[in-house]
CSV table of C-alpha atoms in Angstrom, one decimal:
chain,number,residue,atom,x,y,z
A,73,UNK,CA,1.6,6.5,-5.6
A,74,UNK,CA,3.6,7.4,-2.8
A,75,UNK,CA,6.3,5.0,-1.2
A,76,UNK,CA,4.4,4.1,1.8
A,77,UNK,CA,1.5,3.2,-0.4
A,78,UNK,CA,3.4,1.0,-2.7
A,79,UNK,CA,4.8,-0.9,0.5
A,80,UNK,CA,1.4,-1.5,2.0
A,81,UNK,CA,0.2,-3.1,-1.6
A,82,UNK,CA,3.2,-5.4,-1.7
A,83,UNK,CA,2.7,-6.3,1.9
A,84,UNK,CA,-0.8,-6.9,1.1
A,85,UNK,CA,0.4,-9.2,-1.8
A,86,UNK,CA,2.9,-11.4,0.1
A,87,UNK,CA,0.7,-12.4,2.8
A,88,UNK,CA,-0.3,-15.9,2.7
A,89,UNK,CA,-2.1,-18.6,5.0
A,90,UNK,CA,0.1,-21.0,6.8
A,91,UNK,CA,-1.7,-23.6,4.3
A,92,UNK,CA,-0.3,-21.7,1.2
A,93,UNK,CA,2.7,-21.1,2.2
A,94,UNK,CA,3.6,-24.4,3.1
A,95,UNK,CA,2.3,-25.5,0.2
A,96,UNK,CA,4.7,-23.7,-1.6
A,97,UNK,CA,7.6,-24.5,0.4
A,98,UNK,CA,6.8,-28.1,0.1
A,99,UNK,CA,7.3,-31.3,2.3
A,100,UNK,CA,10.7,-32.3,3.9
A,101,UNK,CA,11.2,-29.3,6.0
A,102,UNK,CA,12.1,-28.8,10.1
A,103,UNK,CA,9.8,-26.4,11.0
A,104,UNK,CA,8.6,-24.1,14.3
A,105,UNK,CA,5.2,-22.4,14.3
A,106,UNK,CA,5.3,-20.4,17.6
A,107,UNK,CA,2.8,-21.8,20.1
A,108,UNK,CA,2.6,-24.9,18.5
A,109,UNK,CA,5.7,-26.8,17.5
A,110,UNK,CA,9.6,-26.3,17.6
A,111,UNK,CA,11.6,-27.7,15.7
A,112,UNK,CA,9.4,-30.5,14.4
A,113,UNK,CA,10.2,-32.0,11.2
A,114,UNK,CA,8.4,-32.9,8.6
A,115,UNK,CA,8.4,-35.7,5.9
A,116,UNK,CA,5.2,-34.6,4.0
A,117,UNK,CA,2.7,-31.2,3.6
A,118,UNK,CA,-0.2,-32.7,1.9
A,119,UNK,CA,-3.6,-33.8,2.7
A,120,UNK,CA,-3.7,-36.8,4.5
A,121,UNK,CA,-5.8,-38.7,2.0
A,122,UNK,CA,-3.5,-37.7,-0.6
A,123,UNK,CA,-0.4,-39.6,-0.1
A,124,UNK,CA,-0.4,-43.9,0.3
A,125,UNK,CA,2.6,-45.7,1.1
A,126,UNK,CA,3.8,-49.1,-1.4
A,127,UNK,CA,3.2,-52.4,0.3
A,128,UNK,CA,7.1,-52.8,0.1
A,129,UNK,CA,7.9,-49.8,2.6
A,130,UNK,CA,10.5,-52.6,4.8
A,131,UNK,CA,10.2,-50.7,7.9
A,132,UNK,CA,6.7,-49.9,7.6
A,133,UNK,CA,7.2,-46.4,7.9
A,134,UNK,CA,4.5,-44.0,7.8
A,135,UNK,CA,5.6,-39.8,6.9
A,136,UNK,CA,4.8,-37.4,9.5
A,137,UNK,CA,2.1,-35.3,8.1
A,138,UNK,CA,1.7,-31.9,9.1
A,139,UNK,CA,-2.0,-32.2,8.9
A,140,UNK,CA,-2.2,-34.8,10.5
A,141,UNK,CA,-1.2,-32.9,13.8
A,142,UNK,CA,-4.4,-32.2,16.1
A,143,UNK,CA,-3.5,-28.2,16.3
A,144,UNK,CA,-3.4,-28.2,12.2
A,145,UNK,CA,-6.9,-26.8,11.9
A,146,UNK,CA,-6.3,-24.0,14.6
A,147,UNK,CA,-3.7,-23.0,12.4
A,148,UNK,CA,-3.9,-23.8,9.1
A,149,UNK,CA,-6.1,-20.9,7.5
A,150,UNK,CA,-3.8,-18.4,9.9
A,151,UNK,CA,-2.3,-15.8,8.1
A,152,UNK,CA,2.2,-15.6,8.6
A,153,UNK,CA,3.1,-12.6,10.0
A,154,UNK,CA,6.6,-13.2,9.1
A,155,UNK,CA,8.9,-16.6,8.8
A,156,UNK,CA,12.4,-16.8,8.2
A,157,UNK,CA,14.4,-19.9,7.1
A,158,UNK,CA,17.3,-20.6,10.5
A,159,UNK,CA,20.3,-22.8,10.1
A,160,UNK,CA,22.6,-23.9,7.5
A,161,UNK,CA,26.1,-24.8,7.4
A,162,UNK,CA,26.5,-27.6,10.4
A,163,UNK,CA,23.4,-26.7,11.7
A,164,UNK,CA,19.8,-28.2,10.6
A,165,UNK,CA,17.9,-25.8,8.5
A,166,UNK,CA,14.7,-25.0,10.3
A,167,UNK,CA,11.6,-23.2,8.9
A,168,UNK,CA,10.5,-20.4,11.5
A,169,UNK,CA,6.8,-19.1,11.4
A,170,UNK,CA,5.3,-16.6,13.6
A,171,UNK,CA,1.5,-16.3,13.1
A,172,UNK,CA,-0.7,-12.9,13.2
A,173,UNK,CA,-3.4,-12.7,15.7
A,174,UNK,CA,-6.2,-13.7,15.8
């Protein structure tokens, strides 16, 4: 197999939905999916039927969901065209995801 065609299969490999990937990254993130939010953070990546809060939450806070934003389905079964993680050090670390086209 030639070089190029061993980097097309791993390319082929890596790519994932924004649902999987965030999946994988988990909840608790800062995160900017061009065209539709930046630098938005996140407390929670699940299903919104997944997660219930106890009756002792003081401040009655509720998570921000990521599904639970009315552009999720627009986006969620997109494929990543790349992401990078931003930040670090004195500055917030942000999640960065650029979608492929439609």
């Amino acid at each position: 197999m030639s070089d190029s065609q061993e980097e097309r299969v791993s390319r082929e490999v890596e790519k994932m939905t924004v649902k999987e990937f965030l999946q994988n990254y988990g909840g608790n993130e800062c995160v900017s999916i061009e065209g539709y939010c930046e630098e938005k953070h996140y407390d929670y990546f699940r299903e919104a039927d997944e997660w219930e809060l106890s009756a002792d939450n003081p401040n009655h806070y509720r998570p921000t969901c990521i599904v639970e934003e009315p552009w999720w389905n627009e986006v969620k079964d997109r494929e990543i065209k790349e992401w990078n993680i931003i930040g670090g050090g004195m500055y917030k670390v942000e999640l960065w995801i650029d979608l492929e086209e439609e």
